[in-house]
């Protein structure tokens, strides 16, 4: 998309650190291509001197940016989870389309209000589930529709990452369920490996909260945090096979997360961080790499010619139903030290749950939870330890 400077979409970025730094790099690319113009950023901790062009406004927050008459066409919000709702409403009220990092909001009621506000304002909201831009997904959908995998029997998401103590000390909201009574809901299911759940639901064709019959959660924590860092979630749609996820950030080493589609004639595994689709049939296994559509470019195309959004707020309702189940569940249960090994020293130390990979494999294969399978960390009287875990 190329245009004169005056006709280019005007972009404001709220949050320039963390994932906001990735947005800055992407904005550099798209601005160099003549697709848009970054006009302002907002962050209480501004970027380093010289990082931005001299004509880019720098503000401490979105309210001051809007009060100064910047009038952006699109506001990108890459801020802590608990701020998404208020910032999204403010951007919509200012007449902007919104690119909102995942998760959409910290509760289902916030999501419903934000979606209603977007409809009332006649504006579009793209949610930052970048994996949904993968061209592997339409290829997989065609394969499923054509019956190449046979009858779809189940869909499962698997994720094994490593997060150390420093990860949960990087900000005051990291690993929190609430801060001063305000919902945060930062856990493995809703933040670091949220793409696994959202992608699995997308593949299953489950987009809205109303399409889900039930969500069952089985939440644990090895870190000294409030949120879950190891969890199994079983989602039963009103139609179609179950969607099960088994996720941890307490693995011995990091591996590529994936979504598996099991059919009666074969199965497909989508490695969503790599855009690789691996398909196994009776004739053997094939693997193909795919390109990915950038979600900001997709939003720009939507604005210019009505191209469908790849990760719209309307289609994030199913994931929000999962987040709501996590939010309202009992506190994640702490895993006793005898079921852990701590690797590293100081803030670089990270917990490894004994045999966690085997248990994750069992959960995804059987569509059962850790508790139902009798994982050792859940045996009555063994996982509990004396601490001041918050009770809900």
GROMACS .gro file of C-alpha atoms in nm:
model
  392
    1UNK     CA    1   0.000   0.000   0.000
    2UNK     CA    2   0.161   0.326  -0.109
    3UNK     CA    3   0.033   0.679  -0.071
    4UNK     CA    4   0.132   1.035  -0.001
    5UNK     CA    5   0.227   1.127   0.353
    6UNK     CA    6  -0.096   1.320   0.401
    7UNK     CA    7  -0.312   1.026   0.296
    8UNK     CA    8  -0.132   0.757   0.493
    9UNK     CA    9  -0.306   0.601   0.795
   10UNK     CA   10  -0.187   0.778   1.111
   11UNK     CA   11  -0.072   0.531   1.376
   12UNK     CA   12  -0.023   0.578   1.750
   13UNK     CA   13   0.154   0.313   1.956
   14UNK     CA   14   0.072   0.280   2.327
   15UNK     CA   15   0.344   0.084   2.504
   16UNK     CA   16   0.689   0.085   2.343
   17UNK     CA   17   0.863  -0.175   2.559
   18UNK     CA   18   0.809  -0.550   2.590
   19UNK     CA   19   0.606  -0.659   2.289
   20UNK     CA   20   0.566  -0.293   2.202
   21UNK     CA   21   0.930  -0.301   2.088
   22UNK     CA   22   0.832  -0.558   1.824
   23UNK     CA   23   0.557  -0.326   1.708
   24UNK     CA   24   0.808  -0.043   1.672
   25UNK     CA   25   1.027  -0.257   1.446
   26UNK     CA   26   0.724  -0.356   1.238
   27UNK     CA   27   0.613   0.006   1.215
   28UNK     CA   28   0.961   0.099   1.090
   29UNK     CA   29   0.922  -0.161   0.814
   30UNK     CA   30   0.575  -0.055   0.709
   31UNK     CA   31   0.654   0.315   0.723
   32UNK     CA   32   0.961   0.259   0.502
   33UNK     CA   33   0.730   0.077   0.258
   34UNK     CA   34   0.497   0.377   0.244
   35UNK     CA   35   0.206   0.196   0.408
   36UNK     CA   36   0.148   0.417   0.714
   37UNK     CA   37   0.281   0.698   0.929
   38UNK     CA   38   0.372   0.664   1.296
   39UNK     CA   39   0.262   0.996   1.446
   40UNK     CA   40   0.287   0.939   1.820
   41UNK     CA   41   0.378   0.698   2.098
   42UNK     CA   42   0.263   0.686   2.459
   43UNK     CA   43   0.454   0.528   2.745
   44UNK     CA   44   0.553   0.650   3.093
   45UNK     CA   45   0.902   0.524   3.006
   46UNK     CA   46   0.972   0.680   2.663
   47UNK     CA   47   1.198   0.515   2.406
   48UNK     CA   48   1.565   0.603   2.401
   49UNK     CA   49   1.669   0.930   2.245
   50UNK     CA   50   1.699   0.907   1.868
   51UNK     CA   51   1.485   0.594   1.839
   52UNK     CA   52   1.195   0.781   1.677
   53UNK     CA   53   1.176   1.034   1.397
   54UNK     CA   54   1.173   1.391   1.523
   55UNK     CA   55   0.815   1.449   1.412
   56UNK     CA   56   0.678   1.162   1.622
   57UNK     CA   57   0.502   1.288   1.933
   58UNK     CA   58   0.600   1.130   2.265
   59UNK     CA   59   0.348   1.127   2.550
   60UNK     CA   60   0.334   0.965   2.895
   61UNK     CA   61  -0.009   0.810   2.832
   62UNK     CA   62  -0.289   0.776   2.579
   63UNK     CA   63  -0.508   1.034   2.751
   64UNK     CA   64  -0.250   1.309   2.701
   65UNK     CA   65  -0.186   1.194   2.344
   66UNK     CA   66  -0.554   1.224   2.256
   67UNK     CA   67  -0.597   1.550   2.449
   68UNK     CA   68  -0.320   1.702   2.238
   69UNK     CA   69  -0.527   1.653   1.924
   70UNK     CA   70  -0.317   1.379   1.761
   71UNK     CA   71  -0.628   1.209   1.617
   72UNK     CA   72  -0.474   0.876   1.507
   73UNK     CA   73  -0.654   0.654   1.259
   74UNK     CA   74  -0.528   0.342   1.437
   75UNK     CA   75  -0.413   0.295   1.796
   76UNK     CA   76  -0.192  -0.004   1.874
   77UNK     CA   77  -0.214  -0.107   2.240
   78UNK     CA   78   0.073  -0.319   2.376
   79UNK     CA   79   0.034  -0.268   2.749
   80UNK     CA   80  -0.032  -0.481   3.061
   81UNK     CA   81  -0.343  -0.699   3.051
   82UNK     CA   82  -0.534  -0.502   3.313
   83UNK     CA   83  -0.510  -0.183   3.102
   84UNK     CA   84  -0.646  -0.324   2.776
   85UNK     CA   85  -1.011  -0.253   2.853
   86UNK     CA   86  -0.982   0.115   2.950
   87UNK     CA   87  -0.731   0.198   2.676
   88UNK     CA   88  -0.937   0.017   2.414
   89UNK     CA   89  -1.249   0.213   2.514
   90UNK     CA   90  -1.056   0.542   2.503
   91UNK     CA   91  -0.916   0.471   2.156
   92UNK     CA   92  -1.259   0.375   2.022
   93UNK     CA   93  -1.417   0.686   2.175
   94UNK     CA   94  -1.155   0.892   1.990
   95UNK     CA   95  -1.273   0.743   1.660
   96UNK     CA   96  -0.975   0.515   1.601
   97UNK     CA   97  -0.955   0.157   1.488
   98UNK     CA   98  -0.762  -0.054   1.738
   99UNK     CA   99  -0.494  -0.321   1.730
  100UNK     CA  100  -0.511  -0.467   2.081
  101UNK     CA  101  -0.259  -0.715   2.210
  102UNK     CA  102  -0.391  -1.038   2.356
  103UNK     CA  103  -0.580  -1.112   2.568
  104UNK     CA  104  -0.859  -0.876   2.467
  105UNK     CA  105  -0.951  -0.795   2.826
  106UNK     CA  106  -0.920  -0.930   3.180
  107UNK     CA  107  -1.280  -1.051   3.211
  108UNK     CA  108  -1.577  -1.153   3.002
  109UNK     CA  109  -1.778  -0.850   3.113
  110UNK     CA  110  -1.499  -0.619   2.996
  111UNK     CA  111  -1.484  -0.803   2.665
  112UNK     CA  112  -1.858  -0.768   2.611
  113UNK     CA  113  -1.847  -0.396   2.686
  114UNK     CA  114  -1.546  -0.340   2.461
  115UNK     CA  115  -1.705  -0.530   2.173
  116UNK     CA  116  -2.029  -0.332   2.214
  117UNK     CA  117  -1.830  -0.007   2.214
  118UNK     CA  118  -1.658  -0.103   1.889
  119UNK     CA  119  -1.993  -0.180   1.727
  120UNK     CA  120  -2.147   0.146   1.850
  121UNK     CA  121  -1.849   0.345   1.724
  122UNK     CA  122  -1.842   0.165   1.390
  123UNK     CA  123  -1.473   0.088   1.442
  124UNK     CA  124  -1.268  -0.229   1.397
  125UNK     CA  125  -1.062  -0.409   1.659
  126UNK     CA  126  -0.788  -0.656   1.570
  127UNK     CA  127  -0.662  -0.880   1.853
  128UNK     CA  128  -0.292  -0.966   1.859
  129UNK     CA  129  -0.304  -1.341   1.811
  130UNK     CA  130  -0.034  -1.327   1.545
  131UNK     CA  131  -0.050  -1.701   1.477
  132UNK     CA  132  -0.393  -1.652   1.316
  133UNK     CA  133  -0.219  -1.477   1.029
  134UNK     CA  134  -0.044  -1.797   0.925
  135UNK     CA  135  -0.125  -1.918   0.574
  136UNK     CA  136  -0.098  -2.270   0.715
  137UNK     CA  137  -0.443  -2.225   0.867
  138UNK     CA  138  -0.644  -2.194   0.543
  139UNK     CA  139  -0.439  -2.483   0.401
  140UNK     CA  140  -0.528  -2.695   0.704
  141UNK     CA  141  -0.893  -2.588   0.686
  142UNK     CA  142  -0.912  -2.701   0.323
  143UNK     CA  143  -0.754  -3.032   0.416
  144UNK     CA  144  -1.011  -3.085   0.691
  145UNK     CA  145  -1.304  -2.977   0.470
  146UNK     CA  146  -1.190  -3.210   0.191
  147UNK     CA  147  -1.186  -3.504   0.432
  148UNK     CA  148  -0.814  -3.574   0.388
  149UNK     CA  149  -0.780  -3.647   0.760
  150UNK     CA  150  -1.111  -3.831   0.781
  151UNK     CA  151  -1.351  -3.762   1.066
  152UNK     CA  152  -1.196  -3.513   1.310
  153UNK     CA  153  -1.182  -3.681   1.649
  154UNK     CA  154  -1.007  -3.423   1.863
  155UNK     CA  155  -0.791  -3.110   1.868
  156UNK     CA  156  -0.519  -3.053   2.124
  157UNK     CA  157  -0.268  -2.781   2.204
  158UNK     CA  158   0.071  -2.859   2.356
  159UNK     CA  159   0.322  -2.609   2.491
  160UNK     CA  160   0.643  -2.649   2.689
  161UNK     CA  161   0.840  -2.332   2.758
  162UNK     CA  162   1.087  -2.218   3.022
  163UNK     CA  163   1.038  -1.909   3.237
  164UNK     CA  164   1.273  -1.815   3.521
  165UNK     CA  165   1.222  -1.612   3.836
  166UNK     CA  166   1.327  -1.295   3.654
  167UNK     CA  167   1.035  -1.333   3.414
  168UNK     CA  168   0.791  -1.302   3.702
  169UNK     CA  169   0.987  -1.017   3.861
  170UNK     CA  170   0.998  -0.802   3.548
  171UNK     CA  171   0.682  -0.610   3.636
  172UNK     CA  172   0.435  -0.572   3.919
  173UNK     CA  173   0.158  -0.747   3.725
  174UNK     CA  174   0.353  -1.052   3.605
  175UNK     CA  175   0.203  -1.373   3.736
  176UNK     CA  176  -0.078  -1.193   3.918
  177UNK     CA  177  -0.442  -1.287   3.924
  178UNK     CA  178  -0.540  -0.948   4.063
  179UNK     CA  179  -0.374  -0.624   4.173
  180UNK     CA  180  -0.559  -0.428   4.441
  181UNK     CA  181  -0.882  -0.599   4.345
  182UNK     CA  182  -0.836  -0.537   3.971
  183UNK     CA  183  -0.836  -0.848   3.751
  184UNK     CA  184  -0.509  -0.926   3.572
  185UNK     CA  185  -0.536  -1.301   3.499
  186UNK     CA  186  -0.173  -1.346   3.393
  187UNK     CA  187  -0.106  -1.718   3.359
  188UNK     CA  188   0.033  -1.967   3.111
  189UNK     CA  189  -0.310  -2.026   2.956
  190UNK     CA  190  -0.401  -1.660   2.917
  191UNK     CA  191  -0.067  -1.501   2.830
  192UNK     CA  192   0.264  -1.673   2.736
  193UNK     CA  193   0.101  -1.974   2.567
  194UNK     CA  194  -0.238  -1.818   2.497
  195UNK     CA  195  -0.173  -1.850   2.123
  196UNK     CA  196  -0.185  -2.227   2.160
  197UNK     CA  197  -0.540  -2.216   2.296
  198UNK     CA  198  -0.661  -1.945   2.058
  199UNK     CA  199  -0.515  -2.124   1.755
  200UNK     CA  200  -0.669  -2.456   1.856
  201UNK     CA  201  -1.010  -2.294   1.895
  202UNK     CA  202  -0.972  -2.123   1.557
  203UNK     CA  203  -0.887  -2.452   1.387
  204UNK     CA  204  -1.186  -2.614   1.555
  205UNK     CA  205  -1.409  -2.340   1.413
  206UNK     CA  206  -1.504  -2.229   1.764
  207UNK     CA  207  -1.500  -1.849   1.754
  208UNK     CA  208  -1.770  -1.720   1.991
  209UNK     CA  209  -1.828  -1.773   2.361
  210UNK     CA  210  -2.177  -1.903   2.280
  211UNK     CA  211  -2.026  -2.186   2.074
  212UNK     CA  212  -1.880  -2.342   2.390
  213UNK     CA  213  -2.073  -2.583   2.612
  214UNK     CA  214  -1.820  -2.599   2.896
  215UNK     CA  215  -1.462  -2.518   2.999
  216UNK     CA  216  -1.287  -2.732   3.261
  217UNK     CA  217  -0.963  -2.605   3.413
  218UNK     CA  218  -0.688  -2.783   3.607
  219UNK     CA  219  -0.444  -2.515   3.722
  220UNK     CA  220  -0.108  -2.549   3.900
  221UNK     CA  221   0.196  -2.339   3.981
  222UNK     CA  222   0.557  -2.423   4.057
  223UNK     CA  223   0.672  -2.060   4.069
  224UNK     CA  224   0.588  -1.844   4.370
  225UNK     CA  225   0.314  -1.658   4.183
  226UNK     CA  226  -0.063  -1.624   4.193
  227UNK     CA  227  -0.134  -1.738   3.838
  228UNK     CA  228  -0.103  -2.075   3.670
  229UNK     CA  229   0.226  -2.182   3.513
  230UNK     CA  230   0.123  -2.541   3.436
  231UNK     CA  231  -0.232  -2.616   3.330
  232UNK     CA  232  -0.469  -2.844   3.148
  233UNK     CA  233  -0.790  -2.702   3.001
  234UNK     CA  234  -1.066  -2.907   2.837
  235UNK     CA  235  -1.312  -2.719   2.616
  236UNK     CA  236  -1.631  -2.889   2.502
  237UNK     CA  237  -1.798  -2.706   2.210
  238UNK     CA  238  -2.169  -2.729   2.146
  239UNK     CA  239  -2.077  -2.888   1.814
  240UNK     CA  240  -1.765  -3.074   1.709
  241UNK     CA  241  -1.481  -3.244   1.894
  242UNK     CA  242  -1.327  -3.133   2.220
  243UNK     CA  243  -1.034  -2.895   2.234
  244UNK     CA  244  -0.778  -2.979   2.503
  245UNK     CA  245  -0.466  -2.787   2.600
  246UNK     CA  246  -0.172  -2.890   2.820
  247UNK     CA  247   0.072  -2.608   2.881
  248UNK     CA  248   0.368  -2.532   3.106
  249UNK     CA  249   0.652  -2.284   3.146
  250UNK     CA  250   0.826  -2.530   3.379
  251UNK     CA  251   0.980  -2.757   3.115
  252UNK     CA  252   1.339  -2.886   3.117
  253UNK     CA  253   1.397  -2.706   2.788
  254UNK     CA  254   1.194  -2.495   2.547
  255UNK     CA  255   1.027  -2.659   2.248
  256UNK     CA  256   0.802  -2.534   1.969
  257UNK     CA  257   0.436  -2.528   2.081
  258UNK     CA  258   0.186  -2.694   1.854
  259UNK     CA  259  -0.176  -2.776   1.780
  260UNK     CA  260  -0.261  -3.131   1.674
  261UNK     CA  261  -0.570  -3.225   1.472
  262UNK     CA  262  -0.648  -3.594   1.506
  263UNK     CA  263  -0.858  -3.755   1.234
  264UNK     CA  264  -0.969  -4.107   1.152
  265UNK     CA  265  -0.738  -4.116   0.847
  266UNK     CA  266  -0.439  -3.928   0.984
  267UNK     CA  267  -0.334  -3.626   1.181
  268UNK     CA  268  -0.187  -3.281   1.131
  269UNK     CA  269   0.040  -3.086   1.365
  270UNK     CA  270   0.068  -2.708   1.329
  271UNK     CA  271   0.380  -2.556   1.486
  272UNK     CA  272   0.239  -2.207   1.511
  273UNK     CA  273   0.554  -2.014   1.607
  274UNK     CA  274   0.725  -2.151   1.296
  275UNK     CA  275   0.428  -2.165   1.056
  276UNK     CA  276   0.508  -2.530   0.983
  277UNK     CA  277   0.233  -2.780   0.908
  278UNK     CA  278   0.323  -3.147   0.942
  279UNK     CA  279   0.072  -3.400   0.807
  280UNK     CA  280   0.077  -3.774   0.867
  281UNK     CA  281  -0.129  -4.012   0.656
  282UNK     CA  282  -0.104  -4.382   0.579
  283UNK     CA  283   0.131  -4.291   0.294
  284UNK     CA  284   0.376  -4.115   0.526
  285UNK     CA  285   0.453  -3.775   0.677
  286UNK     CA  286   0.502  -3.448   0.493
  287UNK     CA  287   0.606  -3.107   0.623
  288UNK     CA  288   0.554  -2.764   0.469
  289UNK     CA  289   0.648  -2.411   0.577
  290UNK     CA  290   0.406  -2.126   0.516
  291UNK     CA  291   0.421  -1.748   0.505
  292UNK     CA  292   0.232  -1.532   0.751
  293UNK     CA  293   0.015  -1.225   0.700
  294UNK     CA  294   0.107  -0.943   0.936
  295UNK     CA  295  -0.197  -0.849   1.146
  296UNK     CA  296  -0.132  -0.475   1.121
  297UNK     CA  297  -0.112  -0.501   0.743
  298UNK     CA  298  -0.434  -0.701   0.753
  299UNK     CA  299  -0.598  -0.423   0.956
  300UNK     CA  300  -0.476  -0.165   0.703
  301UNK     CA  301  -0.625  -0.374   0.419
  302UNK     CA  302  -0.950  -0.403   0.613
  303UNK     CA  303  -0.965  -0.026   0.644
  304UNK     CA  304  -0.893   0.033   0.277
  305UNK     CA  305  -1.094  -0.235   0.099
  306UNK     CA  306  -1.290  -0.434   0.356
  307UNK     CA  307  -1.058  -0.735   0.368
  308UNK     CA  308  -1.177  -0.959   0.651
  309UNK     CA  309  -0.987  -0.926   0.976
  310UNK     CA  310  -0.786  -1.236   1.060
  311UNK     CA  311  -0.814  -1.193   1.438
  312UNK     CA  312  -1.118  -0.977   1.503
  313UNK     CA  313  -1.261  -0.899   1.844
  314UNK     CA  314  -1.578  -1.081   1.740
  315UNK     CA  315  -1.382  -1.401   1.685
  316UNK     CA  316  -1.195  -1.378   2.015
  317UNK     CA  317  -1.504  -1.452   2.223
  318UNK     CA  318  -1.424  -1.823   2.252
  319UNK     CA  319  -1.080  -1.752   2.394
  320UNK     CA  320  -1.234  -1.502   2.636
  321UNK     CA  321  -1.466  -1.778   2.757
  322UNK     CA  322  -1.153  -1.977   2.845
  323UNK     CA  323  -0.994  -1.677   3.017
  324UNK     CA  324  -1.312  -1.626   3.218
  325UNK     CA  325  -1.302  -1.989   3.331
  326UNK     CA  326  -0.941  -1.941   3.445
  327UNK     CA  327  -1.030  -1.613   3.615
  328UNK     CA  328  -1.315  -1.761   3.815
  329UNK     CA  329  -1.147  -2.095   3.896
  330UNK     CA  330  -0.997  -2.175   4.232
  331UNK     CA  331  -0.641  -2.053   4.279
  332UNK     CA  332  -0.379  -2.265   4.101
  333UNK     CA  333  -0.251  -2.534   4.335
  334UNK     CA  334   0.116  -2.509   4.439
  335UNK     CA  335   0.334  -2.804   4.344
  336UNK     CA  336   0.542  -2.946   4.627
  337UNK     CA  337   0.919  -2.922   4.605
  338UNK     CA  338   0.961  -3.301   4.587
  339UNK     CA  339   0.803  -3.290   4.242
  340UNK     CA  340   1.035  -3.017   4.117
  341UNK     CA  341   1.396  -2.949   4.034
  342UNK     CA  342   1.526  -2.593   4.029
  343UNK     CA  343   1.784  -2.524   3.759
  344UNK     CA  344   2.015  -2.221   3.777
  345UNK     CA  345   2.087  -1.963   4.043
  346UNK     CA  346   1.927  -1.643   4.163
  347UNK     CA  347   1.675  -1.479   3.934
  348UNK     CA  348   1.793  -1.705   3.649
  349UNK     CA  349   1.661  -2.012   3.834
  350UNK     CA  350   1.366  -2.192   3.679
  351UNK     CA  351   1.161  -2.489   3.802
  352UNK     CA  352   1.134  -2.815   3.611
  353UNK     CA  353   0.838  -3.036   3.698
  354UNK     CA  354   0.925  -3.405   3.711
  355UNK     CA  355   0.817  -3.587   3.392
  356UNK     CA  356   0.611  -3.288   3.282
  357UNK     CA  357   0.651  -3.372   2.913
  358UNK     CA  358   0.511  -3.721   2.964
  359UNK     CA  359   0.212  -3.586   3.155
  360UNK     CA  360   0.143  -3.326   2.887
  361UNK     CA  361   0.153  -3.600   2.625
  362UNK     CA  362  -0.095  -3.805   2.827
  363UNK     CA  363  -0.333  -3.511   2.870
  364UNK     CA  364  -0.343  -3.431   2.499
  365UNK     CA  365  -0.372  -3.796   2.396
  366UNK     CA  366  -0.650  -3.886   2.638
  367UNK     CA  367  -0.842  -3.555   2.661
  368UNK     CA  368  -0.811  -3.586   3.037
  369UNK     CA  369  -0.672  -3.342   3.292
  370UNK     CA  370  -0.364  -3.384   3.510
  371UNK     CA  371  -0.590  -3.448   3.808
  372UNK     CA  372  -0.797  -3.711   3.629
  373UNK     CA  373  -0.481  -3.891   3.522
  374UNK     CA  374  -0.343  -3.888   3.876
  375UNK     CA  375  -0.031  -3.686   3.804
  376UNK     CA  376   0.199  -3.712   4.109
  377UNK     CA  377   0.191  -3.336   4.166
  378UNK     CA  378  -0.182  -3.366   4.225
  379UNK     CA  379  -0.202  -3.665   4.461
  380UNK     CA  380  -0.396  -3.556   4.767
  381UNK     CA  381  -0.167  -3.432   5.042
  382UNK     CA  382   0.142  -3.419   4.821
  383UNK     CA  383   0.106  -3.101   4.620
  384UNK     CA  384   0.013  -2.878   4.912
  385UNK     CA  385   0.279  -2.678   5.091
  386UNK     CA  386   0.255  -2.423   5.364
  387UNK     CA  387   0.252  -2.078   5.213
  388UNK     CA  388   0.031  -1.773   5.195
  389UNK     CA  389  -0.140  -1.857   4.867
  390UNK     CA  390  -0.439  -1.630   4.817
  391UNK     CA  391  -0.780  -1.792   4.855
  392UNK     CA  392  -1.065  -1.679   4.633
   0.00000   0.00000   0.00000
